mmCIF file of C-alpha atoms and ligand atoms in Angstrom:
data_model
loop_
_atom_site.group_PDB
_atom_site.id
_atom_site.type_symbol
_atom_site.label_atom_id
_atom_site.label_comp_id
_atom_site.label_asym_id
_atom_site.label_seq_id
_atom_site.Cartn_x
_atom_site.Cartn_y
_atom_site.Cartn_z
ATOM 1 C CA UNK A 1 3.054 -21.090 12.283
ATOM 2 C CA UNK A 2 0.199 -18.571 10.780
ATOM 3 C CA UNK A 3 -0.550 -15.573 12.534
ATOM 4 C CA UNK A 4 -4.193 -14.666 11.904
ATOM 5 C CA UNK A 5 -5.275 -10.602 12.181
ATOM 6 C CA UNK A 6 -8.806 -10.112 11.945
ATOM 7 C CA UNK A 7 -10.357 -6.674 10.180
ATOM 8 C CA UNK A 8 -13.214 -5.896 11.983
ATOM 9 C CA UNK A 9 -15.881 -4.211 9.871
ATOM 10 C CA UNK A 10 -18.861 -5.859 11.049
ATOM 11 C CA UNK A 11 -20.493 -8.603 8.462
ATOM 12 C CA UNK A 12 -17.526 -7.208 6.000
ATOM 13 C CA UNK A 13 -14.484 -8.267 8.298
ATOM 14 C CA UNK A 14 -12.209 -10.713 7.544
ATOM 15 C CA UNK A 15 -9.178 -12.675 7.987
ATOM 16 C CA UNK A 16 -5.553 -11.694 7.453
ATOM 17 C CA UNK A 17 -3.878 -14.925 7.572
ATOM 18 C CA UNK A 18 0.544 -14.271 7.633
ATOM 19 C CA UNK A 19 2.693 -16.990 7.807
ATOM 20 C CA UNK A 20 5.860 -18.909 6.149
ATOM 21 C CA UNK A 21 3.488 -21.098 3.766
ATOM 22 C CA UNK A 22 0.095 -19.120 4.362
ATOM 23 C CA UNK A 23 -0.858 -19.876 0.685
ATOM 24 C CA UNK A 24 -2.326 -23.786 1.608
ATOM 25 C CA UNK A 25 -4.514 -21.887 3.325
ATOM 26 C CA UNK A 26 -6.361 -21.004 0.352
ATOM 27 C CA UNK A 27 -8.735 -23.148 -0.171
ATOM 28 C CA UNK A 28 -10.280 -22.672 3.154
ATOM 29 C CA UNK A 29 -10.685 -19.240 2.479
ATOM 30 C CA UNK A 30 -12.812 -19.082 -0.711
ATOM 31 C CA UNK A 31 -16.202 -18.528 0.740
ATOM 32 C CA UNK A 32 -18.746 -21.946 0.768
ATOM 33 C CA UNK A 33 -20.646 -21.652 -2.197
ATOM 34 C CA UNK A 34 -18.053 -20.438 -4.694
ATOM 35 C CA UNK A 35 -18.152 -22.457 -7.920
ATOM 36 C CA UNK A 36 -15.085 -20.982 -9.911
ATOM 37 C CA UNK A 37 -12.204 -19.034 -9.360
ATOM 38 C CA UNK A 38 -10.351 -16.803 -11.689
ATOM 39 C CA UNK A 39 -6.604 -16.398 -10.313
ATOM 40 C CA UNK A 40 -5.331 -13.053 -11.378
ATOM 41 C CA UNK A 41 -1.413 -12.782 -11.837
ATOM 42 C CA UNK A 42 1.551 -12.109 -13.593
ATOM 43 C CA UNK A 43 4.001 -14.478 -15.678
ATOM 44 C CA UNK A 44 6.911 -13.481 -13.510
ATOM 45 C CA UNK A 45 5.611 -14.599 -10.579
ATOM 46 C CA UNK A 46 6.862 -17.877 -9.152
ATOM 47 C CA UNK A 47 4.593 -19.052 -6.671
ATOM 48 C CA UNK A 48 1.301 -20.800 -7.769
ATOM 49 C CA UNK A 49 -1.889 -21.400 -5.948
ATOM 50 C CA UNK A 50 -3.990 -23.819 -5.198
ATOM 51 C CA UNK A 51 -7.747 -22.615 -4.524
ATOM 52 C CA UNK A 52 -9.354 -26.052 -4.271
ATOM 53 C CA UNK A 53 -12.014 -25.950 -6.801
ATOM 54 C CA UNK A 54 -12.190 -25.107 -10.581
ATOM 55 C CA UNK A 55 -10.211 -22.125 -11.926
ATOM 56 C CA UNK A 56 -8.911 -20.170 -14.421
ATOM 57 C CA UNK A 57 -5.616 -18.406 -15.155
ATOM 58 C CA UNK A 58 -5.668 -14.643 -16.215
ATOM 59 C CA UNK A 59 -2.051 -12.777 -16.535
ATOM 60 C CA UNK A 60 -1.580 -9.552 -16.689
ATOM 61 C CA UNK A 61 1.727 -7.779 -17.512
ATOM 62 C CA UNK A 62 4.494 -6.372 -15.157
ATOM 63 C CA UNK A 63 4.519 -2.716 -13.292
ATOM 64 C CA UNK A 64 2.588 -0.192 -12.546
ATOM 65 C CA UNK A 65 2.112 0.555 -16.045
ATOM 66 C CA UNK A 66 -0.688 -2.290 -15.935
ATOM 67 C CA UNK A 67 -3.017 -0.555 -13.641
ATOM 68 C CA UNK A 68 -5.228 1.018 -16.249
ATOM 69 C CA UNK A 69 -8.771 0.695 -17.267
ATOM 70 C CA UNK A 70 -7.569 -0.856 -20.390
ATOM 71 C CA UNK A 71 -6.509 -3.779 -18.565
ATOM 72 C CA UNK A 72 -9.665 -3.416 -16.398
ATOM 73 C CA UNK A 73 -11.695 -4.256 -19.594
ATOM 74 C CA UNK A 74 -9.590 -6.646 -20.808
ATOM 75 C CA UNK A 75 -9.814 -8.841 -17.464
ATOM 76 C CA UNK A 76 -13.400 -8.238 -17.556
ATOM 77 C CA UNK A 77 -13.971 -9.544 -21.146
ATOM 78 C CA UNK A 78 -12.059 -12.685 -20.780
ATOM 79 C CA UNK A 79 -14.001 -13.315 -17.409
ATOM 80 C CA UNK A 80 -17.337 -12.922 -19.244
ATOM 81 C CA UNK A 81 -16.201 -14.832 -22.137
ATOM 82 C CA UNK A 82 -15.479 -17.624 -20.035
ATOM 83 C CA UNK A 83 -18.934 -17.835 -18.569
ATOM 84 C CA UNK A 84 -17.374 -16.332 -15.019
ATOM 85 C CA UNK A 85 -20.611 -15.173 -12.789
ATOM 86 C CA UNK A 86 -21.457 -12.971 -9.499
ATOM 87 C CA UNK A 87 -21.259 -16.399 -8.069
ATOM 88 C CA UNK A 88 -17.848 -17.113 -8.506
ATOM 89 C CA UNK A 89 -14.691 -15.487 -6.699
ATOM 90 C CA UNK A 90 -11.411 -13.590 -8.318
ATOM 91 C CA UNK A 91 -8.039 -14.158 -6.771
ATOM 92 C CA UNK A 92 -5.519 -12.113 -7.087
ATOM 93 C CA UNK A 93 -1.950 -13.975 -6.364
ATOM 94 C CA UNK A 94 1.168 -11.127 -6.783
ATOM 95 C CA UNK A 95 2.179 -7.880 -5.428
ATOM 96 C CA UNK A 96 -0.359 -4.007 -5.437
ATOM 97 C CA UNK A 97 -0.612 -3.594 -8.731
ATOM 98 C CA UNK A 98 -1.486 -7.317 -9.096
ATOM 99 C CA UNK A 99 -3.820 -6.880 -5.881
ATOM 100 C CA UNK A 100 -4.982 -3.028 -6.858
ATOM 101 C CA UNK A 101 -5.993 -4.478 -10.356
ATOM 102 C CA UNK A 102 -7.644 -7.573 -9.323
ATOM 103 C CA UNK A 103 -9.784 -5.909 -6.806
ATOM 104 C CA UNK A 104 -10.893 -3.575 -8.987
ATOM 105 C CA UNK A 105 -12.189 -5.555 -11.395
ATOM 106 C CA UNK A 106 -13.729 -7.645 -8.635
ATOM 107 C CA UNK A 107 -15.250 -4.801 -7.277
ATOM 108 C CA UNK A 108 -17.066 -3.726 -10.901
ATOM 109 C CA UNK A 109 -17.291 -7.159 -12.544
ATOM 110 C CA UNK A 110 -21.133 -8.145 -12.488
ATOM 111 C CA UNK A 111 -21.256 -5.125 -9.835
ATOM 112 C CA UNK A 112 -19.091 -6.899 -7.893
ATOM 113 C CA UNK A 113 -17.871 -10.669 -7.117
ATOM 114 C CA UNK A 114 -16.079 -11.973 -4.163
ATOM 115 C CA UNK A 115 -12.009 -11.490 -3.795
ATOM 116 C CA UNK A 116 -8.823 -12.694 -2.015
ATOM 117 C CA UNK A 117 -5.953 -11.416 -2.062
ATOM 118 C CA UNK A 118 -2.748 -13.485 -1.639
ATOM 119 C CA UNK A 119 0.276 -10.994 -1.707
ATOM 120 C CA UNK A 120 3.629 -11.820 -2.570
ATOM 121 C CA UNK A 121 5.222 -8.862 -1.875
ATOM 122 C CA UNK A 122 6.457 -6.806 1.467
ATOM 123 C CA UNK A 123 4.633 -3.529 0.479
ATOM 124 C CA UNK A 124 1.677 -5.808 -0.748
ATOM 125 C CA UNK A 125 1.588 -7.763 2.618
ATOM 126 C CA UNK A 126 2.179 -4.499 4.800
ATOM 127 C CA UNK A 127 -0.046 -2.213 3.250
ATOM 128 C CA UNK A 128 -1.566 -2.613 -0.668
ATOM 129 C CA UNK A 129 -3.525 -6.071 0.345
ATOM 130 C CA UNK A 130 -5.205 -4.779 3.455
ATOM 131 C CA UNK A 131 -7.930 -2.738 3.878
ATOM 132 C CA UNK A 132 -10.037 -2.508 0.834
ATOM 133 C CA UNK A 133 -8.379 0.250 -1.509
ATOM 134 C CA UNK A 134 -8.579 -1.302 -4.691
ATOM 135 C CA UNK A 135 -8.296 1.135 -8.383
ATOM 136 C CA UNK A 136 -6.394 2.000 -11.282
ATOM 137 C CA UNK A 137 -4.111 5.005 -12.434
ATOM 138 C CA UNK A 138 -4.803 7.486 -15.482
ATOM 139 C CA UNK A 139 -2.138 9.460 -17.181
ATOM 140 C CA UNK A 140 -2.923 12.641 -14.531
ATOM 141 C CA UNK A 141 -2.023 10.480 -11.631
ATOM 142 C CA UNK A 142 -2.128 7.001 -9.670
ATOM 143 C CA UNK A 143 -5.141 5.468 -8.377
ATOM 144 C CA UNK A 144 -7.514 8.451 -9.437
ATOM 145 C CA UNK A 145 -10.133 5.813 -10.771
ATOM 146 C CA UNK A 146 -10.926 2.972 -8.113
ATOM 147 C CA UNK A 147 -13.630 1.877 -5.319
ATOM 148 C CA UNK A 148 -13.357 0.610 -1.767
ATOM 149 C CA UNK A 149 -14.294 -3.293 -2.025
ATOM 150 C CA UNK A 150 -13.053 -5.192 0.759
ATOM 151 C CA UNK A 151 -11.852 -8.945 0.152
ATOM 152 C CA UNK A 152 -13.117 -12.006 2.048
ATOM 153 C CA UNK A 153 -9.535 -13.024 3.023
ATOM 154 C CA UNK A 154 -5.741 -12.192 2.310
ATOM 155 C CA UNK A 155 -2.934 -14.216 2.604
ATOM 156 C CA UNK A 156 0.416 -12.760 3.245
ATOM 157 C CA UNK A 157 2.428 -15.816 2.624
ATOM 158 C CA UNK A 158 6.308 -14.772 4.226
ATOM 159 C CA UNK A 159 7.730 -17.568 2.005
ATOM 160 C CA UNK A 160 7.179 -16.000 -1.136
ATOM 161 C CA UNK A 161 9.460 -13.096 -0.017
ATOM 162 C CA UNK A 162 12.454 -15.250 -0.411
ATOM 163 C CA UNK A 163 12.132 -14.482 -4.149
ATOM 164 C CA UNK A 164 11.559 -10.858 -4.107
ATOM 165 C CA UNK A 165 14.491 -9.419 -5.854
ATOM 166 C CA UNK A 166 16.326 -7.440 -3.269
ATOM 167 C CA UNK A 167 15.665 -3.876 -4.142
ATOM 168 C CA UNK A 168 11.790 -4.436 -3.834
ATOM 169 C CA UNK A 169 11.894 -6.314 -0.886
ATOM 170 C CA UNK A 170 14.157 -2.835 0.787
ATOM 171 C CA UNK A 171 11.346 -0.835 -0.857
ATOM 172 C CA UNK A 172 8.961 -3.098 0.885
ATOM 173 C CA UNK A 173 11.040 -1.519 4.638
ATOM 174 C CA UNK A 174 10.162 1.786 3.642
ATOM 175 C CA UNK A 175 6.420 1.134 4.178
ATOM 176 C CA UNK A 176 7.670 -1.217 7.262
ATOM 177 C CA UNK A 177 9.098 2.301 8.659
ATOM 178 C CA UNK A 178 6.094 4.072 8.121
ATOM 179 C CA UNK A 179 4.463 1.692 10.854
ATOM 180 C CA UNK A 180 7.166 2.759 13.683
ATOM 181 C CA UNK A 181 5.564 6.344 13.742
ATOM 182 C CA UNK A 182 1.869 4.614 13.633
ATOM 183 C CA UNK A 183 2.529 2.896 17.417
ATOM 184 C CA UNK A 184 4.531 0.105 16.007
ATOM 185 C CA UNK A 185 7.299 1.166 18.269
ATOM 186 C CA UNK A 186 10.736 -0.710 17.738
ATOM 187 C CA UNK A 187 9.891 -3.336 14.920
ATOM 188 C CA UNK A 188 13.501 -3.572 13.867
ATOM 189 C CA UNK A 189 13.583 -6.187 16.538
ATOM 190 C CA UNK A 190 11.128 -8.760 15.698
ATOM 191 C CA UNK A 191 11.570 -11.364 13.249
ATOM 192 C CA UNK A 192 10.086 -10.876 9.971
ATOM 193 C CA UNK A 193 6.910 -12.764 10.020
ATOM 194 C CA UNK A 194 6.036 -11.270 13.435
ATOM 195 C CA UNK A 195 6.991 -7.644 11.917
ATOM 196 C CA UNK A 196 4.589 -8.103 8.856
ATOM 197 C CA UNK A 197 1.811 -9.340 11.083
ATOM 198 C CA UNK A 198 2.416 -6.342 13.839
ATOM 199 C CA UNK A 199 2.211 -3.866 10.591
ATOM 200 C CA UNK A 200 -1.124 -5.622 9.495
ATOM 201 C CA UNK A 201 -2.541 -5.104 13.138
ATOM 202 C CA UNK A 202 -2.022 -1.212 12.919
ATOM 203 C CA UNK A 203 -3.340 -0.912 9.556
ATOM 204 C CA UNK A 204 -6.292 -3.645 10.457
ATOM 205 C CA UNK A 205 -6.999 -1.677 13.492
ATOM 206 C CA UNK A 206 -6.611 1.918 11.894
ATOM 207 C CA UNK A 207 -9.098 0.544 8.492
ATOM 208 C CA UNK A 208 -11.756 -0.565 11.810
ATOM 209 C CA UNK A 209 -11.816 2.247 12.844
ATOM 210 C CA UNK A 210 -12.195 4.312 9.673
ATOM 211 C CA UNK A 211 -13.172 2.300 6.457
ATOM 212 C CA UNK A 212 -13.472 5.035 3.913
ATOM 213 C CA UNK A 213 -10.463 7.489 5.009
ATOM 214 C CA UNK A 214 -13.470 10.148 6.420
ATOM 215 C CA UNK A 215 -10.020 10.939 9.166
ATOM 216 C CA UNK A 216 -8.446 8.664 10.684
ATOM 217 C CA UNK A 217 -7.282 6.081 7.781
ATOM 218 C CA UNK A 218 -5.449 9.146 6.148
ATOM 219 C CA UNK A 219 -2.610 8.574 9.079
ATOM 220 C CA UNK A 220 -1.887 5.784 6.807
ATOM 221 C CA UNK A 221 -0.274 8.091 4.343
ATOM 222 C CA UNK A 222 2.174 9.100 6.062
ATOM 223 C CA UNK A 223 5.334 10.292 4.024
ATOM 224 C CA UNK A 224 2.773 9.665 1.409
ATOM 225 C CA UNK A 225 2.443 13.358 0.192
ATOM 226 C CA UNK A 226 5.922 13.846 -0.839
ATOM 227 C CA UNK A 227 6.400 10.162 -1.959
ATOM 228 C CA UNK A 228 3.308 11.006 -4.802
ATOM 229 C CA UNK A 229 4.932 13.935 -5.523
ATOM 230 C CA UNK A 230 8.556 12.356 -5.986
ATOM 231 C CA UNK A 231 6.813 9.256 -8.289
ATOM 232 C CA UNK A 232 4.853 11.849 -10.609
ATOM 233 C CA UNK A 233 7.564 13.625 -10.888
ATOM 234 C CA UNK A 234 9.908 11.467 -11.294
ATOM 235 C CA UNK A 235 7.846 9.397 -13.423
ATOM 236 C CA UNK A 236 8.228 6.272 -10.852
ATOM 237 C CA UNK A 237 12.256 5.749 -11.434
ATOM 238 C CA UNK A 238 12.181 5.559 -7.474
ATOM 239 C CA UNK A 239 10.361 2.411 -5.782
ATOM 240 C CA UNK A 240 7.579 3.293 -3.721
ATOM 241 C CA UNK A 241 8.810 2.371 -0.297
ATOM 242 C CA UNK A 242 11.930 4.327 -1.345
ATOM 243 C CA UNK A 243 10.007 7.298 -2.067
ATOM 244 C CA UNK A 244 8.117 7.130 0.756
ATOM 245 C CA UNK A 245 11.374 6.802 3.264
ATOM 246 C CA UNK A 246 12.136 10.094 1.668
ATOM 247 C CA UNK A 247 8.819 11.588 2.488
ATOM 248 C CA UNK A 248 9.227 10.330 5.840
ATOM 249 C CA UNK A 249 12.181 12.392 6.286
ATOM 250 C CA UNK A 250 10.734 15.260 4.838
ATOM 251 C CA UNK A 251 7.762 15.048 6.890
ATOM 252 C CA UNK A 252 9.904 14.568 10.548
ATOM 253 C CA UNK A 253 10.853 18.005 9.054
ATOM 254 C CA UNK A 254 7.917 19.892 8.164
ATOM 255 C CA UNK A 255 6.302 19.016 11.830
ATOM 256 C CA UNK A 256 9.799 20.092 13.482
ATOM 257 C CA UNK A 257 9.213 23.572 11.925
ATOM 258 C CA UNK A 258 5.796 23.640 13.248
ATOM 259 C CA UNK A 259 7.422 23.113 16.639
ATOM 260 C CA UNK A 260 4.988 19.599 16.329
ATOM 261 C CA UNK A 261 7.952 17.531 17.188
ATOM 262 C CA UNK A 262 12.185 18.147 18.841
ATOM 263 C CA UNK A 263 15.251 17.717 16.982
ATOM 264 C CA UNK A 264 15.810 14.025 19.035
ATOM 265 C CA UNK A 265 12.546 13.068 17.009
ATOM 266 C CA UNK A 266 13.814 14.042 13.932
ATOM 267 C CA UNK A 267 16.435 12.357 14.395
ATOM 268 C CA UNK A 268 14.641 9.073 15.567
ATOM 269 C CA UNK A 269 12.827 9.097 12.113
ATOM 270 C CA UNK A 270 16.606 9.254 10.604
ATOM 271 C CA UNK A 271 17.650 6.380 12.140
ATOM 272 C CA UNK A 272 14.598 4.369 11.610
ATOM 273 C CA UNK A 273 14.928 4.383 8.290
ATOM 274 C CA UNK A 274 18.897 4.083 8.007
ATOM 275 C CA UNK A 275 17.953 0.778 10.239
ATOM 276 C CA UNK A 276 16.077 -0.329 7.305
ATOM 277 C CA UNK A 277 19.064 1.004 4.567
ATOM 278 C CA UNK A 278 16.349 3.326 3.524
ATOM 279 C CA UNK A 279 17.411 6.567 1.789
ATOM 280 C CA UNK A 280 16.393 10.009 3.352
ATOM 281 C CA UNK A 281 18.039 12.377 1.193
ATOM 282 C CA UNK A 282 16.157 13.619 -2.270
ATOM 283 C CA UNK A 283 17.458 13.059 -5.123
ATOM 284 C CA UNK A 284 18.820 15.737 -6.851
ATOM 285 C CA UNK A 285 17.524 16.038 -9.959
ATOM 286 C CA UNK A 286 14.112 16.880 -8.206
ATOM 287 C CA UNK A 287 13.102 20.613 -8.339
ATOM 288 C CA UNK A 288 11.194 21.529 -4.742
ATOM 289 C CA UNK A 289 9.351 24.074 -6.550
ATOM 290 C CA UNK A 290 7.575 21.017 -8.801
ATOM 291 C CA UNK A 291 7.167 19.137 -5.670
ATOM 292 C CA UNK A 292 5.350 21.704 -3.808
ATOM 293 C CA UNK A 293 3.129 22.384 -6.694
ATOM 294 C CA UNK A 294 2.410 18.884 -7.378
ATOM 295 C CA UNK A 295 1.427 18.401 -3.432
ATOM 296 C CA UNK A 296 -1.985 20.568 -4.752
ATOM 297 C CA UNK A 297 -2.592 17.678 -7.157
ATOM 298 C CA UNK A 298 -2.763 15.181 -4.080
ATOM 299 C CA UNK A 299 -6.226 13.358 -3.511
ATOM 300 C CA UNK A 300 -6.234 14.852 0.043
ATOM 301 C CA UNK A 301 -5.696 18.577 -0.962
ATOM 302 C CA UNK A 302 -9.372 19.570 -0.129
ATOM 303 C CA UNK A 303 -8.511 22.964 1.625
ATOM 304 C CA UNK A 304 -4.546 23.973 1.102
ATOM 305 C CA UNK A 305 -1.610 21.759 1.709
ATOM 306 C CA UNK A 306 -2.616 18.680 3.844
ATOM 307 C CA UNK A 307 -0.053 17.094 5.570
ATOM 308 C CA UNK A 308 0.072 13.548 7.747
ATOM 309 C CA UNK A 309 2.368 15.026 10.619
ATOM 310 C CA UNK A 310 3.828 13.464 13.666
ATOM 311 C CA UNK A 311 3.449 15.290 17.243
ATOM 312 C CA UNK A 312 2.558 14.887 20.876
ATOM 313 C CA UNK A 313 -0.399 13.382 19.926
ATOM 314 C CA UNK A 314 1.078 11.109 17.459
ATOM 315 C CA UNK A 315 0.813 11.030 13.836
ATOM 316 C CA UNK A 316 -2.509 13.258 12.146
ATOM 317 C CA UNK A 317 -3.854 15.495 9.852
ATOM 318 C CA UNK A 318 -2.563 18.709 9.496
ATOM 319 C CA UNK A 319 -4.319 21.160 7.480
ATOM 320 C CA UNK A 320 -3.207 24.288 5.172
ATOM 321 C CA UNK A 321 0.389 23.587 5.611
ATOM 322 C CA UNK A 322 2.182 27.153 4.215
ATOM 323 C CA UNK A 323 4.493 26.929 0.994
ATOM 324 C CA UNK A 324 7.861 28.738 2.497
ATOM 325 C CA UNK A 325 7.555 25.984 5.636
ATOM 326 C CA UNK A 326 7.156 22.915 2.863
ATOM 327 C CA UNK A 327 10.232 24.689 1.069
ATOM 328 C CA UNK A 328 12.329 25.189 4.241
ATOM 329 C CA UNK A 329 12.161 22.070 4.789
ATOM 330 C CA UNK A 330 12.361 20.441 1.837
ATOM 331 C CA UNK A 331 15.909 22.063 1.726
ATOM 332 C CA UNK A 332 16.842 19.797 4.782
ATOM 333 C CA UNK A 333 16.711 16.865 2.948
ATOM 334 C CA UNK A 334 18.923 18.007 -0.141
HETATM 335 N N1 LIG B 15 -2.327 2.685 1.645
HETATM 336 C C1 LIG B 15 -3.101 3.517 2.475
HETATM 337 C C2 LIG B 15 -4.452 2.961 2.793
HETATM 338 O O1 LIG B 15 -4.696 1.788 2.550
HETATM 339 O O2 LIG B 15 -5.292 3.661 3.297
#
């Protein structure tokens, strides 16, 4: 059975079709009119697609290392040496950086062609596919060059997670956490297609409501702040979803010393993500002091330290956040 969330943004909404098996659904989702498809992946992947009408192949290489505007040109140059027009639609079959890299270039190819996303991975399916974000990294930092290009449709096919090798599909969870804190209330309990699909309906509803992260959408990052900090620091040795558990933590902690949230609360976030085997704990070879300094780096640092906090009136923004509070409490999660 396919679950089907819709995106509502007007004459830009779309479909967000999740299911064991969503992928035969692809052909019914490349718009009427479409003459040629380029299907953007990786070698490594193991699930192929079937879009129904003519189409190309175009691989790109593993990691996040590929998201660069190298790559970017590269896709673009064999699309245009192949004759591909603004008629003609790019999928993108893999995981975000497969999805991130695929949109982008559909977003700037011939100022922009049609996309779909089909994701293959837990953080793609729960997060990276949905909602438009689309862009590359440069050496200062990830996703610092990208646009907002919404696709037509995305597939979150739940079979192709059997293949994930373990550790990404538990870094996947730590994104599935972040959801609990956004309204999702106790998804440890459902079964995993109905958990991905109750994760797409927050973030569907949240991107309705707030396309271009003007507010609202930034409750999306939550954890996110230290989890940036942790990967540029770290030079991303620790998954995402793993750093972002972390930052999870370390947030619950930061908004109990702003008396946002009790010590039961903190402790709810704890178990959340030891539900999930997530860690919580930072690794040690991280110096706070870098941390804190790289949180001014952060795309959302506009006016101090901003922080995505939890509280009475759930999770929000939390503006000009002050340095010995980030360091207090980044000492409760050595
Ligand atoms: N990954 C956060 C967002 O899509 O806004």
């Amino acid at each position: 059975m396919t679950i089907t969330i819709d995106v509502a943004l007007g004459d830009r909404g779309y479909p967000v079709h999740v299911g064991h098996g969503a992928r035969e659904l692809l052909g019914e989702v490349i718009p009427d009119g479409v003459k040629r498809v380029a299907v953007i992946t990786q070698a490594g992947i193991p699930w192929t697609v079937d879009p129904g009408i003519e189409h190309d192949a175009i691989e790109v290489p593993d990691g996040e290392e590929a998201k660069t505007l190298a790559n970017v040109e590269a896709i673009c140059r064999q699309m245009a040496t192949a004759g591909f027009t603004r008629a003609d639609a790019i999928v993108g079959v893999g995981g975000g950086v497969v999805t991130d890299l695929a949109g982008f270039v559909a977003a700037v190819y011939h100022r922009g062609i049609c996309f779909v996303s089909v994701s293959t991975t837990l953080l793609g399916q729960v997060d990276a596919a949905i909602g438009g974000k689309t862009g590359v990294n440069l050496p200062e930092g990830k996703n610092l060059v990208g646009a907002f290009w919404q696709p037509s449709a995305v597939i979150c096919d739940t079979e192709t997670l059997s293949t994930l090798p373990t550790p990404e599909y538990q870094s996947g969870m730590g994104e599935v956490a972040k959801y609990h804190f956004l309204g999702g209330g106790d998804l440890d309990t459902l079964e995993l297609d109905e958990r991905v699909a109750a994760c797409v309906q927050i973030k569907a509803d949240v991107v309705a409501a707030d396309e271009r992260e003007g507010d609202r959408r930034a409750i999306l990052n939550y954890g996110h702040t230290l989890a940036h900090a942790i990967e540029t620091a770290g030079e991303y040795e620790l998954r995402h979803g793993e750093a972002v558990a972390v930052g999870i933590a370390y947030a619950a902690e930061v908004a109990r010393r702003l008396d946002r949230i009790d010590d039961s609360r903190v402790a709810e976030h704890r178990r959340v993500l030891s539900a999930y085997d997530l860690p919580f704990r930072l690794p040690a070879s991280l110096d706070a002091g870098e941390l804190i300094d790289l949180f001014n780096r952060d795309k959302k640092a506009i006016d101090g330290v901003t922080f995505v906090l939890d509280g009475d009136a759930g999770v929000e923004t939390v503006v000009g956040v002050e340095r010995d509070v980030l360091a207090d409490a980044m000492e409760a999660i050595r």
